[in-house]
PDB file of C-alpha atoms in Angstrom:
ATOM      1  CA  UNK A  17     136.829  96.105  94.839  1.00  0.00           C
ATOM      2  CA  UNK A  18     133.975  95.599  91.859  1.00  0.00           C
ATOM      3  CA  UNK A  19     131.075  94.022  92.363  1.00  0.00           C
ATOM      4  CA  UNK A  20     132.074  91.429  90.083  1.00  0.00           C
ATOM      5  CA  UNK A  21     134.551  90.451  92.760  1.00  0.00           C
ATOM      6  CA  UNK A  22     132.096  90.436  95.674  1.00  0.00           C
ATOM      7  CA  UNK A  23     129.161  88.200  93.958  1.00  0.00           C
ATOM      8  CA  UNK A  24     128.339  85.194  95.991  1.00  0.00           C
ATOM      9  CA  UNK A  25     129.921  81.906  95.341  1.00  0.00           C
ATOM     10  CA  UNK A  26     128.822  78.317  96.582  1.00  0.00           C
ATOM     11  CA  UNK A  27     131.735  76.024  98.076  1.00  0.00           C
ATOM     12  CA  UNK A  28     131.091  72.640  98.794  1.00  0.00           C
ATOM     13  CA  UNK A  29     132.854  71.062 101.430  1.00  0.00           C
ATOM     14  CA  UNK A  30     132.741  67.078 101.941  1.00  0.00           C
ATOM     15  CA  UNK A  31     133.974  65.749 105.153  1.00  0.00           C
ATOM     16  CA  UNK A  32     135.296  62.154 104.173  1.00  0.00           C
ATOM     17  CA  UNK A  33     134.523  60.538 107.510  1.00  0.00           C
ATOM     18  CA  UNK A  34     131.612  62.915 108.858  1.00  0.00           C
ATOM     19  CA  UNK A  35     134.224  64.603 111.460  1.00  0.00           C
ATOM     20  CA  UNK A  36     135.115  68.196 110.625  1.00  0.00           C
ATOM     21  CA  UNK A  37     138.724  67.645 111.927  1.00  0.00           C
ATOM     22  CA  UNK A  38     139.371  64.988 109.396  1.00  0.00           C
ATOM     23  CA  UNK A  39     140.101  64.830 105.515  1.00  0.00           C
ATOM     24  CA  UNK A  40     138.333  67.386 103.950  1.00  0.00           C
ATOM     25  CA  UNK A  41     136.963  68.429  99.988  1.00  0.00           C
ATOM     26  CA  UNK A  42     136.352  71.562  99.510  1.00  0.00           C
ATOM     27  CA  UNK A  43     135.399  72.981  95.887  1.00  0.00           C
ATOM     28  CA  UNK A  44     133.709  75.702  94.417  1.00  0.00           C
ATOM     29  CA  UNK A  45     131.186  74.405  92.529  1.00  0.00           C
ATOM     30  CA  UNK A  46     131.103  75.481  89.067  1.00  0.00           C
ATOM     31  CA  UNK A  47     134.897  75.515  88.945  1.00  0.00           C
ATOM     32  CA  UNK A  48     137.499  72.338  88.481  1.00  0.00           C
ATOM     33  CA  UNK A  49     139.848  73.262  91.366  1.00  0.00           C
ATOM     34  CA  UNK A  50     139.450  70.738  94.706  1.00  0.00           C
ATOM     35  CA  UNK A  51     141.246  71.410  97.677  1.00  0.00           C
ATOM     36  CA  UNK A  52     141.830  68.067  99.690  1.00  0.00           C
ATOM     37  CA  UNK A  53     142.932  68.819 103.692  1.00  0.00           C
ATOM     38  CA  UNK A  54     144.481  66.673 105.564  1.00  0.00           C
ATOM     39  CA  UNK A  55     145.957  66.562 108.695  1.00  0.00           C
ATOM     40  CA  UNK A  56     149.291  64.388 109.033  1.00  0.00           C
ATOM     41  CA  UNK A  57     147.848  62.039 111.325  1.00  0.00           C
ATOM     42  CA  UNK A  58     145.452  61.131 108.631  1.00  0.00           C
ATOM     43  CA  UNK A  59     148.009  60.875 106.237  1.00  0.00           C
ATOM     44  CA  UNK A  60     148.095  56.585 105.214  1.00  0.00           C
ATOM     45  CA  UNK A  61     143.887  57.227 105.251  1.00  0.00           C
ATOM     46  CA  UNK A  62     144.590  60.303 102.305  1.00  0.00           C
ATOM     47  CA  UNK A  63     147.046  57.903 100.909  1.00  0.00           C
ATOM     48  CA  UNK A  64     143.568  55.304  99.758  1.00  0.00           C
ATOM     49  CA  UNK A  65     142.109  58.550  97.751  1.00  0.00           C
ATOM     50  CA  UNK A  66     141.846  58.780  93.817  1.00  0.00           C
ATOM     51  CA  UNK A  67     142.062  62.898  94.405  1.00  0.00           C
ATOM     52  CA  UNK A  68     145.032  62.835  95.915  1.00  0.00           C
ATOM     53  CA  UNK A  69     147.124  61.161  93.330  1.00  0.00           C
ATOM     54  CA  UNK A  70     146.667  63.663  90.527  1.00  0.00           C
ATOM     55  CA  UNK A  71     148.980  65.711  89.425  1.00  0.00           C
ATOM     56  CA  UNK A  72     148.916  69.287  91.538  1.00  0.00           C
ATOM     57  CA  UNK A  73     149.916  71.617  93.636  1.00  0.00           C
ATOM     58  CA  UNK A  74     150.541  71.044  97.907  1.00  0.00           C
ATOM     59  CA  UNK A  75     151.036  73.375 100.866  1.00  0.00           C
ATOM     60  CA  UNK A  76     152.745  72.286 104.377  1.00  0.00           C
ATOM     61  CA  UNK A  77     151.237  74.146 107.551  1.00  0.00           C
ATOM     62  CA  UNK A  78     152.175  74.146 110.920  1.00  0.00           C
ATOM     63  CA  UNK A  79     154.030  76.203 113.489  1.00  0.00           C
ATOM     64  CA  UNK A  80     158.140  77.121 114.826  1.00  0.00           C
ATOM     65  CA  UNK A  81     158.503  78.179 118.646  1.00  0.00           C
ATOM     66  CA  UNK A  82     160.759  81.088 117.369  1.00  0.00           C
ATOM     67  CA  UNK A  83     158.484  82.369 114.399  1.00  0.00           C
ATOM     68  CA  UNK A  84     155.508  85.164 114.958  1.00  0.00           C
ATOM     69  CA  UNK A  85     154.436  83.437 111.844  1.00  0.00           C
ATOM     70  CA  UNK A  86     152.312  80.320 110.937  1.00  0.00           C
ATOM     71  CA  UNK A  87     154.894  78.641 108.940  1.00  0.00           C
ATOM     72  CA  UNK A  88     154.300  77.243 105.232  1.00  0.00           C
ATOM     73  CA  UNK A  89     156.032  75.040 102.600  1.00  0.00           C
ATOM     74  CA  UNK A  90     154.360  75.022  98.948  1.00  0.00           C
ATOM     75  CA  UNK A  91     155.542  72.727  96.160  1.00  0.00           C
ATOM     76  CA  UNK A  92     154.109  70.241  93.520  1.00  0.00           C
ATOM     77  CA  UNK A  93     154.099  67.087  91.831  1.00  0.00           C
ATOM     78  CA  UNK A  94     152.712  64.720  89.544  1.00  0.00           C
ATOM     79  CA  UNK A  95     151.343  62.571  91.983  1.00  0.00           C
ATOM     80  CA  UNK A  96     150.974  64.788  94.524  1.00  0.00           C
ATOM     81  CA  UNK A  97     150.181  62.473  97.934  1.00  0.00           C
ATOM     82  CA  UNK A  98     153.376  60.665  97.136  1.00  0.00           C
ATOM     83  CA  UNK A  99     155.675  63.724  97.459  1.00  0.00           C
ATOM     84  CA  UNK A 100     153.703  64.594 100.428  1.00  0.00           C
ATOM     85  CA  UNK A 101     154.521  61.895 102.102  1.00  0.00           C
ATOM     86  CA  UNK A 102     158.062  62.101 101.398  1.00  0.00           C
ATOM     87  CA  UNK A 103     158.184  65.245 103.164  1.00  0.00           C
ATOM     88  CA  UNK A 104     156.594  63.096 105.721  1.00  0.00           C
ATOM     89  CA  UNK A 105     159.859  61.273 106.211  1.00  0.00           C
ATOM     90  CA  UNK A 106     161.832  64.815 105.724  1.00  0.00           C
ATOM     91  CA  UNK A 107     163.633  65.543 109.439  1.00  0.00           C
ATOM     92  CA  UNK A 108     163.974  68.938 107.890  1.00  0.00           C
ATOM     93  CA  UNK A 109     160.201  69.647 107.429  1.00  0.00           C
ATOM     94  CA  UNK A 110     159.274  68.261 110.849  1.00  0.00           C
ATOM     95  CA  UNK A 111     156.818  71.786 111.267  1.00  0.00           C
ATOM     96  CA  UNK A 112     153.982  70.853 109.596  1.00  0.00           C
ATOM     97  CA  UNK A 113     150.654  69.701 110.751  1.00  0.00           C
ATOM     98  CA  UNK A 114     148.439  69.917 108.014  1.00  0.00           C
ATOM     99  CA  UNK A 115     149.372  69.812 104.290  1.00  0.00           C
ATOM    100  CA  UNK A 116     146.648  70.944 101.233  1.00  0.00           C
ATOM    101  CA  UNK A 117     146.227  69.196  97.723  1.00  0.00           C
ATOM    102  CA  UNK A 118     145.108  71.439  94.888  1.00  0.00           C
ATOM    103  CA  UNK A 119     144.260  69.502  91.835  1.00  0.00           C
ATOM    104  CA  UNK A 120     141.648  69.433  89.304  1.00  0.00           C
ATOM    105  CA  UNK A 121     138.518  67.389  89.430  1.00  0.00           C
ATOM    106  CA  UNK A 122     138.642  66.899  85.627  1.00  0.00           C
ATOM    107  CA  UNK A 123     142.152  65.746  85.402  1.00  0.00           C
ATOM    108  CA  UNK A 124     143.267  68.673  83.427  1.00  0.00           C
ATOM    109  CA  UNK A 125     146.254  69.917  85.511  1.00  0.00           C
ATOM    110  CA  UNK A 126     149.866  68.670  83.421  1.00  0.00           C
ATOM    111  CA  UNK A 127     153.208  69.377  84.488  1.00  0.00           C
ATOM    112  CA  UNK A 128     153.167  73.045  82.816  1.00  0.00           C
ATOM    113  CA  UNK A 129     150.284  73.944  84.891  1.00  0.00           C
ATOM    114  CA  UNK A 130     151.558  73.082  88.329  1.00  0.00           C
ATOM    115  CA  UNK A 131     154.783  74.385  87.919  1.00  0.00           C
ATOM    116  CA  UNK A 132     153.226  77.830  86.969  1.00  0.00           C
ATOM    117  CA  UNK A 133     150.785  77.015  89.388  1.00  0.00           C
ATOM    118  CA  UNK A 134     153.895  76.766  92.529  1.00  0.00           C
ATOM    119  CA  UNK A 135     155.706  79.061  91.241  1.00  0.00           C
ATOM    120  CA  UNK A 136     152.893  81.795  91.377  1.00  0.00           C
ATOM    121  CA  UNK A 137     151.763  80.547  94.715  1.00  0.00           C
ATOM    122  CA  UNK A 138     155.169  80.888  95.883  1.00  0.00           C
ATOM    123  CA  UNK A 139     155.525  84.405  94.652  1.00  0.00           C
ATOM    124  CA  UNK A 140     151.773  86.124  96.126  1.00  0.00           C
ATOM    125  CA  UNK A 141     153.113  84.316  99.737  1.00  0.00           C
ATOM    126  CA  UNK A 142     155.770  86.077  99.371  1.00  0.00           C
ATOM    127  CA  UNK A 143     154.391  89.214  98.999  1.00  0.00           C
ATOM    128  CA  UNK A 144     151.635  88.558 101.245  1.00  0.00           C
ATOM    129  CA  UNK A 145     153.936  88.148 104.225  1.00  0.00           C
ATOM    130  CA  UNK A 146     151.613  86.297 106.256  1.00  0.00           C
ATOM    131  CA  UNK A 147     153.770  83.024 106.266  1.00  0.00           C
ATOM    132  CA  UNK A 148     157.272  82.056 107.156  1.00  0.00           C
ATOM    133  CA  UNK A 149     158.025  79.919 103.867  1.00  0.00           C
ATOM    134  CA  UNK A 150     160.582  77.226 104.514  1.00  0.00           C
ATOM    135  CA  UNK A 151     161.100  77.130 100.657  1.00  0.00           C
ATOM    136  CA  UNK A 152     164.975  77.338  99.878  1.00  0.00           C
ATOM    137  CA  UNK A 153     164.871  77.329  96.481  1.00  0.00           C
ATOM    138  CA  UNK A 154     163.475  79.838  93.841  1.00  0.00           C
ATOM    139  CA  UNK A 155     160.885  77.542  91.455  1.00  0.00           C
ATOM    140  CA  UNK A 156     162.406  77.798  87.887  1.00  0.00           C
ATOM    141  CA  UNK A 157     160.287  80.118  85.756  1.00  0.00           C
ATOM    142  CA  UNK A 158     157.403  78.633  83.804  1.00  0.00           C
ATOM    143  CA  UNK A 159     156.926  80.193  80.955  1.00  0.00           C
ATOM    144  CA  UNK A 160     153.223  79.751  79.362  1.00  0.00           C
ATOM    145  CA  UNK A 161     151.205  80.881  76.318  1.00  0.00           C
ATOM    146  CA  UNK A 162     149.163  84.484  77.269  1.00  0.00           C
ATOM    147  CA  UNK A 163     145.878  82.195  76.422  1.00  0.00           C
ATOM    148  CA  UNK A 164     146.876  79.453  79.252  1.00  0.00           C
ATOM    149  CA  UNK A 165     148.090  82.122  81.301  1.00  0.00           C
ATOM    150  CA  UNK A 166     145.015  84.007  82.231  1.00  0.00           C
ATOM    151  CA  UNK A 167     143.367  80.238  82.509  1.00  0.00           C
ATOM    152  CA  UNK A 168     146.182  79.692  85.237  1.00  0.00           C
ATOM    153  CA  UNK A 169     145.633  82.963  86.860  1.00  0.00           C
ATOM    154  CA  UNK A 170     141.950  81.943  87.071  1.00  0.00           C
ATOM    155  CA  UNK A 171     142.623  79.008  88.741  1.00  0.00           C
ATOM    156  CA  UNK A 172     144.655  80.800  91.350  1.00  0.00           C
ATOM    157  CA  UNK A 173     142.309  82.725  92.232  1.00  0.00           C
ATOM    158  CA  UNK A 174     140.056  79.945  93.120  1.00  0.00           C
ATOM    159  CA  UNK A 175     143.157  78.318  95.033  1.00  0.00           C
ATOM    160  CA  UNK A 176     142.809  81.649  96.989  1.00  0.00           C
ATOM    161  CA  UNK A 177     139.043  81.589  98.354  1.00  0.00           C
ATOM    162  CA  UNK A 178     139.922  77.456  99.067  1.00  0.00           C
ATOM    163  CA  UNK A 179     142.445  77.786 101.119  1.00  0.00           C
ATOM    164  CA  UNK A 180     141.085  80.823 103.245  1.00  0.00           C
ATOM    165  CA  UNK A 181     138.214  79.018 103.423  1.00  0.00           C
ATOM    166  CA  UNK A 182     139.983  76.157 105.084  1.00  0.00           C
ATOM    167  CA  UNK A 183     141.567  78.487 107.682  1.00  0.00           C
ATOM    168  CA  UNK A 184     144.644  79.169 105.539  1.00  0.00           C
ATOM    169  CA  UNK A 185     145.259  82.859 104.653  1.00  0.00           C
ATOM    170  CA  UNK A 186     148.824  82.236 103.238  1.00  0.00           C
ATOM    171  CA  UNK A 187     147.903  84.675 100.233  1.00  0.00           C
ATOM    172  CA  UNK A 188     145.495  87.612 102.317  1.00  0.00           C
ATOM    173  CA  UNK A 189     147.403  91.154 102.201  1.00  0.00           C
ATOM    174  CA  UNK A 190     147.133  93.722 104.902  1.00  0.00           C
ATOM    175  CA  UNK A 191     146.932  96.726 104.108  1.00  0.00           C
ATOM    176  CA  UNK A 192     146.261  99.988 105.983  1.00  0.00           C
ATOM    177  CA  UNK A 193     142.723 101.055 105.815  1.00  0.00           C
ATOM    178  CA  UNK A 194     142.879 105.061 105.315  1.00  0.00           C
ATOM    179  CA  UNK A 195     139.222 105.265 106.233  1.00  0.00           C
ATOM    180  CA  UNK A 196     139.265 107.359 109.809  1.00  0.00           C
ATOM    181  CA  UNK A 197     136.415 105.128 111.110  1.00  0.00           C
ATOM    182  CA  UNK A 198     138.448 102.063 111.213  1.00  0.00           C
ATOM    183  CA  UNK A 199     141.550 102.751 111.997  1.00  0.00           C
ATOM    184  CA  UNK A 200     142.212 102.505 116.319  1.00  0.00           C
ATOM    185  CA  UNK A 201     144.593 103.780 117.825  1.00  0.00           C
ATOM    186  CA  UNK A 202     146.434 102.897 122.091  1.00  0.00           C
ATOM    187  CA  UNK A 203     148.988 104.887 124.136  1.00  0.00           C
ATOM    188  CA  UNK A 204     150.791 104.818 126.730  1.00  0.00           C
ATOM    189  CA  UNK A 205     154.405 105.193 127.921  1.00  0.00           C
ATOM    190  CA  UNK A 206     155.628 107.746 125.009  1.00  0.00           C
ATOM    191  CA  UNK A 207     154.472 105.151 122.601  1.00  0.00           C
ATOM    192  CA  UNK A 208     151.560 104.956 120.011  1.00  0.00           C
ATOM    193  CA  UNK A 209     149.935 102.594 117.692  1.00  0.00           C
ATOM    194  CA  UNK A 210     147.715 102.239 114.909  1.00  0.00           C
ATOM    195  CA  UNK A 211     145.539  99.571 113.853  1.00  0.00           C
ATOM    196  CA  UNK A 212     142.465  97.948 112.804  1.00  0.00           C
ATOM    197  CA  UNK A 213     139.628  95.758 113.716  1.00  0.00           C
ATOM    198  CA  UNK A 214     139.593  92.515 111.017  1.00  0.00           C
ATOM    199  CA  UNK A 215     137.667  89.338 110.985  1.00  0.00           C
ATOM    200  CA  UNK A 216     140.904  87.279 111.503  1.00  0.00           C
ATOM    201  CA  UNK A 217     141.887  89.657 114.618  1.00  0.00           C
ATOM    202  CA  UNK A 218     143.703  92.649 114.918  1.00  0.00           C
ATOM    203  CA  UNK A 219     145.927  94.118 112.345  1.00  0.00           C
ATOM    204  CA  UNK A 220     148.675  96.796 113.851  1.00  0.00           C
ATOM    205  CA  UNK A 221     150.097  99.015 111.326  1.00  0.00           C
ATOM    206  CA  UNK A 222     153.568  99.119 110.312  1.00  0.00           C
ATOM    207  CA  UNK A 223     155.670 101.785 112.217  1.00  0.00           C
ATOM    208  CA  UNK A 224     153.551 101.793 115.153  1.00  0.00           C
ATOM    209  CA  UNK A 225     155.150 101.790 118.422  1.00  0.00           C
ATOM    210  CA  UNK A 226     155.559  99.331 121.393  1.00  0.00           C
ATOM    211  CA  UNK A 227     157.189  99.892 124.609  1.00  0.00           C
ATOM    212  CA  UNK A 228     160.299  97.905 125.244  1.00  0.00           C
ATOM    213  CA  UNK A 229     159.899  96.639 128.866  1.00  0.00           C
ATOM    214  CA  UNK A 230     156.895  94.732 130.655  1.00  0.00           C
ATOM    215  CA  UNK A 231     155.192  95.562 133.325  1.00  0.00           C
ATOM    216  CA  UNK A 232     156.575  93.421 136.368  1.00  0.00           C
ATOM    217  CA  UNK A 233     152.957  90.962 136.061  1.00  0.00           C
ATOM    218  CA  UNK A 234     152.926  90.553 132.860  1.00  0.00           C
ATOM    219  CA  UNK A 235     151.828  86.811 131.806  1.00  0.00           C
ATOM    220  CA  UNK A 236     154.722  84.773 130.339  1.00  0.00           C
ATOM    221  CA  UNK A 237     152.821  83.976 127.092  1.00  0.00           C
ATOM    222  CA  UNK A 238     152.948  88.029 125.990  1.00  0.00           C
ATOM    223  CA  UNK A 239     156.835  87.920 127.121  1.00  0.00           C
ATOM    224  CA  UNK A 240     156.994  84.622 124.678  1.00  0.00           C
ATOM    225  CA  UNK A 241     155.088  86.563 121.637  1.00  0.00           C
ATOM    226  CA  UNK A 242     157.740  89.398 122.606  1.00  0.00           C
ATOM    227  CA  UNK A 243     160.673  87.008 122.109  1.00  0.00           C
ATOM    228  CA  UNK A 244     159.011  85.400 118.621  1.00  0.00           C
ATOM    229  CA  UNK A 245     158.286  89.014 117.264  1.00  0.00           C
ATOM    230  CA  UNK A 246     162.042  90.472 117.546  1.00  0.00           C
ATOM    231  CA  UNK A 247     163.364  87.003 116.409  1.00  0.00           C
ATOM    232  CA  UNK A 248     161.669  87.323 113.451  1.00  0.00           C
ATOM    233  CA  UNK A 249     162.378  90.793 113.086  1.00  0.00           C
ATOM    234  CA  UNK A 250     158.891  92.289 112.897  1.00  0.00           C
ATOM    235  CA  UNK A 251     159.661  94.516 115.978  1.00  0.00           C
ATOM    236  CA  UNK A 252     162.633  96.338 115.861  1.00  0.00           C
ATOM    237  CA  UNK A 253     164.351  99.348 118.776  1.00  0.00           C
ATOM    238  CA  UNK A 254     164.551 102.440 117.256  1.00  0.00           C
ATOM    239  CA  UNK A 255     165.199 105.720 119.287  1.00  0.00           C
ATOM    240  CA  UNK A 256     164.021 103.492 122.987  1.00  0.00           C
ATOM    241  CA  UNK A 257     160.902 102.380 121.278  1.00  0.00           C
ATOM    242  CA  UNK A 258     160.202  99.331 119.536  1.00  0.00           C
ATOM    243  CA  UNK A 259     158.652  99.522 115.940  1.00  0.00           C
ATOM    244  CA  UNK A 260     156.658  97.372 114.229  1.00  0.00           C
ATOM    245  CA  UNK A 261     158.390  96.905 110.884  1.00  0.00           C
ATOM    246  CA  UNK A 262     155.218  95.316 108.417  1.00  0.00           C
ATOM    247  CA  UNK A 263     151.591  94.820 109.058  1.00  0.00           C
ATOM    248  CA  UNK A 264     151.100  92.446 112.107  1.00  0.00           C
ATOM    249  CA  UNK A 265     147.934  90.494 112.256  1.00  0.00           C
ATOM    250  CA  UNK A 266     147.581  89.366 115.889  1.00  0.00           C
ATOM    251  CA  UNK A 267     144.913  86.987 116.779  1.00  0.00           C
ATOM    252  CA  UNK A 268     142.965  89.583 119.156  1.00  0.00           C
ATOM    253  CA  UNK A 269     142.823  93.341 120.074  1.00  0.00           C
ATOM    254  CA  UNK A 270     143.847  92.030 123.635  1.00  0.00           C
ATOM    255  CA  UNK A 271     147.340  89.999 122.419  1.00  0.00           C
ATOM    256  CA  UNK A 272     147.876  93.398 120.284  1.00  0.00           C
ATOM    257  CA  UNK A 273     146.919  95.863 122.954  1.00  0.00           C
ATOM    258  CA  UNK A 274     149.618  93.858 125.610  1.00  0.00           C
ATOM    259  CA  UNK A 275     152.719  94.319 123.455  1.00  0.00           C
ATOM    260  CA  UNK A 276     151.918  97.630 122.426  1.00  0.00           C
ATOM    261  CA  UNK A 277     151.354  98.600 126.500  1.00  0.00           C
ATOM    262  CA  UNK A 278     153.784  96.097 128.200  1.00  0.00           C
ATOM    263  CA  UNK A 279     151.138  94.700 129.835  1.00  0.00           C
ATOM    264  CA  UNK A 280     148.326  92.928 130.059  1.00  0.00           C
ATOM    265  CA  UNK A 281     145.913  94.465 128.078  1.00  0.00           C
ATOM    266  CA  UNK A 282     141.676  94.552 127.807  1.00  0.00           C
ATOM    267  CA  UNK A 283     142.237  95.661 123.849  1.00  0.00           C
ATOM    268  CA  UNK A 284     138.753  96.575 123.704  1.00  0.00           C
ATOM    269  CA  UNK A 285     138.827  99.437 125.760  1.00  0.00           C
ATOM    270  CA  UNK A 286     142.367 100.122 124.753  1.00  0.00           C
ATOM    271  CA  UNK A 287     141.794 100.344 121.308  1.00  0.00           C
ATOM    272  CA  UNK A 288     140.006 103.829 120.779  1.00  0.00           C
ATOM    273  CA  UNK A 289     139.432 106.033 117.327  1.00  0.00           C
ATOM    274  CA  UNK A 290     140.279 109.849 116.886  1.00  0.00           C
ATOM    275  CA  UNK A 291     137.068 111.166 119.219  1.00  0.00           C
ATOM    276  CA  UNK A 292     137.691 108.502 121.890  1.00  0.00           C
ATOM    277  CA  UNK A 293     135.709 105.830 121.068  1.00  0.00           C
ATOM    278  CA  UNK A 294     136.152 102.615 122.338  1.00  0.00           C
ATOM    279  CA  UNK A 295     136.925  99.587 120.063  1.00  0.00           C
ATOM    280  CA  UNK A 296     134.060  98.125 122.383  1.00  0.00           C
ATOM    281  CA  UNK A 297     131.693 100.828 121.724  1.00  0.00           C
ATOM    282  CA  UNK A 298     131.919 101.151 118.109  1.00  0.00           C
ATOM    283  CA  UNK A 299     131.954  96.950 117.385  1.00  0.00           C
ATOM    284  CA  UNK A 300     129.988  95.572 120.272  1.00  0.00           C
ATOM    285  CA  UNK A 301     127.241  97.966 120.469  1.00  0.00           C
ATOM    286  CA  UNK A 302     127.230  99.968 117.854  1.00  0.00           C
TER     287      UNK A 302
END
């Protein structure tokens, strides 16, 4: 990554009711992109803001007892807190807890720039794989002038650092880190697994191994994660082993450890580099 990339950026985040579980604004800013959360209690309070009625971009978050995955709808509109809360109504979008309004703070989006706007969004989740997207249909292609283009691309990228910095990292890619000193590895049982150490959690490479049965103590929510993980097809038996089939970011070295053992697992001391190492060692006190 250039330096360019990694230069320091201000983002101003206004909590509408001085709570920082309510509606929030968060901006960067020098840039006209504003990210409004809300949570879907608060939705008839969102309902009474100017922001909210522009013209943008939304995403749905919440959570499905059979996904491994944080689950995500994105779309857009013209008036943006109105289709929200039609999905509000939706019995077939009853997931989400938490939806995200991107519009500008200039009034400058039109209906050409959220449509490239979902459409793109729609696409880099994809590829990201961090969400289960409930989308069913493909966004018709929006076709813009190279000039408005890289504008659009731009404002992505600010729609990007927004919603990770709101706790949403629908659009981060995992990718294996090929430097020796931070990639882990645990054994045990004829299987092994890679991974690394991220701010997030844990990140287990794709094609590392897990064993297939638990240990006879093992804690009912690792059997649960089990169940969600081969549902959604990220774990997979091949050859009396199960293999991790992408990237899996769990939300500690411990949750990873346990389905890579079978058991219930202190990932910090089971998580270990080529010369033996502790994960413990090298984060905690080195």
């Amino acid at each position: 990554m250039s330096n360019e990339n990694k230069r320091g950026k201000t983002i101003q985040i206004f909590l509408t009711n001085g709570t920082p579980r309510g509606i929030k604004i968060a901006e960067i800013t020098s840039n006209i992109e504003q990210a409004v959360f809300i949570p879907r209690s608060l939705l008839a309070e969102a309902d009474s803001r100017k922001e909210v009625s522009r013209p943008g971009i939304y995403f749905l978050f919440g959570e499905d007892e059979e996904s491994a995955k944080p689950i995500a709808y994105i779309g857009q509109a013209i008036n943006a807190i109105e289709r929200v809360k039609q999905h509000n109504k939706d019995k077939s979008k009853m997931f989400w807890n938490y939806a995200v309004i991107i519009v500008s703070k200039t009034e400058s989006f039109t209906r050409t720039h959220i449509e490239y706007l979902e459409q793109l969004s729609i696409k880099k989740a994809i590829e990201a794989s961090q969400y289960k997207l409930t989308n069913s249909d493909k966004p018709k292609e929006a076709r813009v002038p190279e000039t408005l283009e890289a504008d659009l691309l731009d404002n992505f990228d600010t729609v990007k650092i927004l919603l990770s910095t709101l706790g949403f990292t629908i659009f981060e890619t995992i990718e294996k880190d090929f430097k020796t000193a931070n990639v882990y590895y645990c054994k045990g049982k004829g299987v092994q697994a890679e991974g690394e150490y991220s701010e997030d959690g844990f990140v287990v490479y794709k094609d590392s191994q897990a064993c297939i049965e638990f240990a006879n103590k093992t804690h009912g929510f690792i059997r649960n994660l089990r169940e969600k993980l081969l549902k959604s097809g990220i774990l997979k038996e091949e050859d009396g082993v199960l293999v991790f089939q992408e990237n899996y970011q769990f939300n500690s070295p411990s949750s990873a450890g346990s389905q890579i053992l079978g058991r219930p697992s202190n990932g910090w001391k089971d998580w270990k580099t080529k010369d033996g190492k502790t994960l413990d060692e090298k984060v905690r006190n080195e």
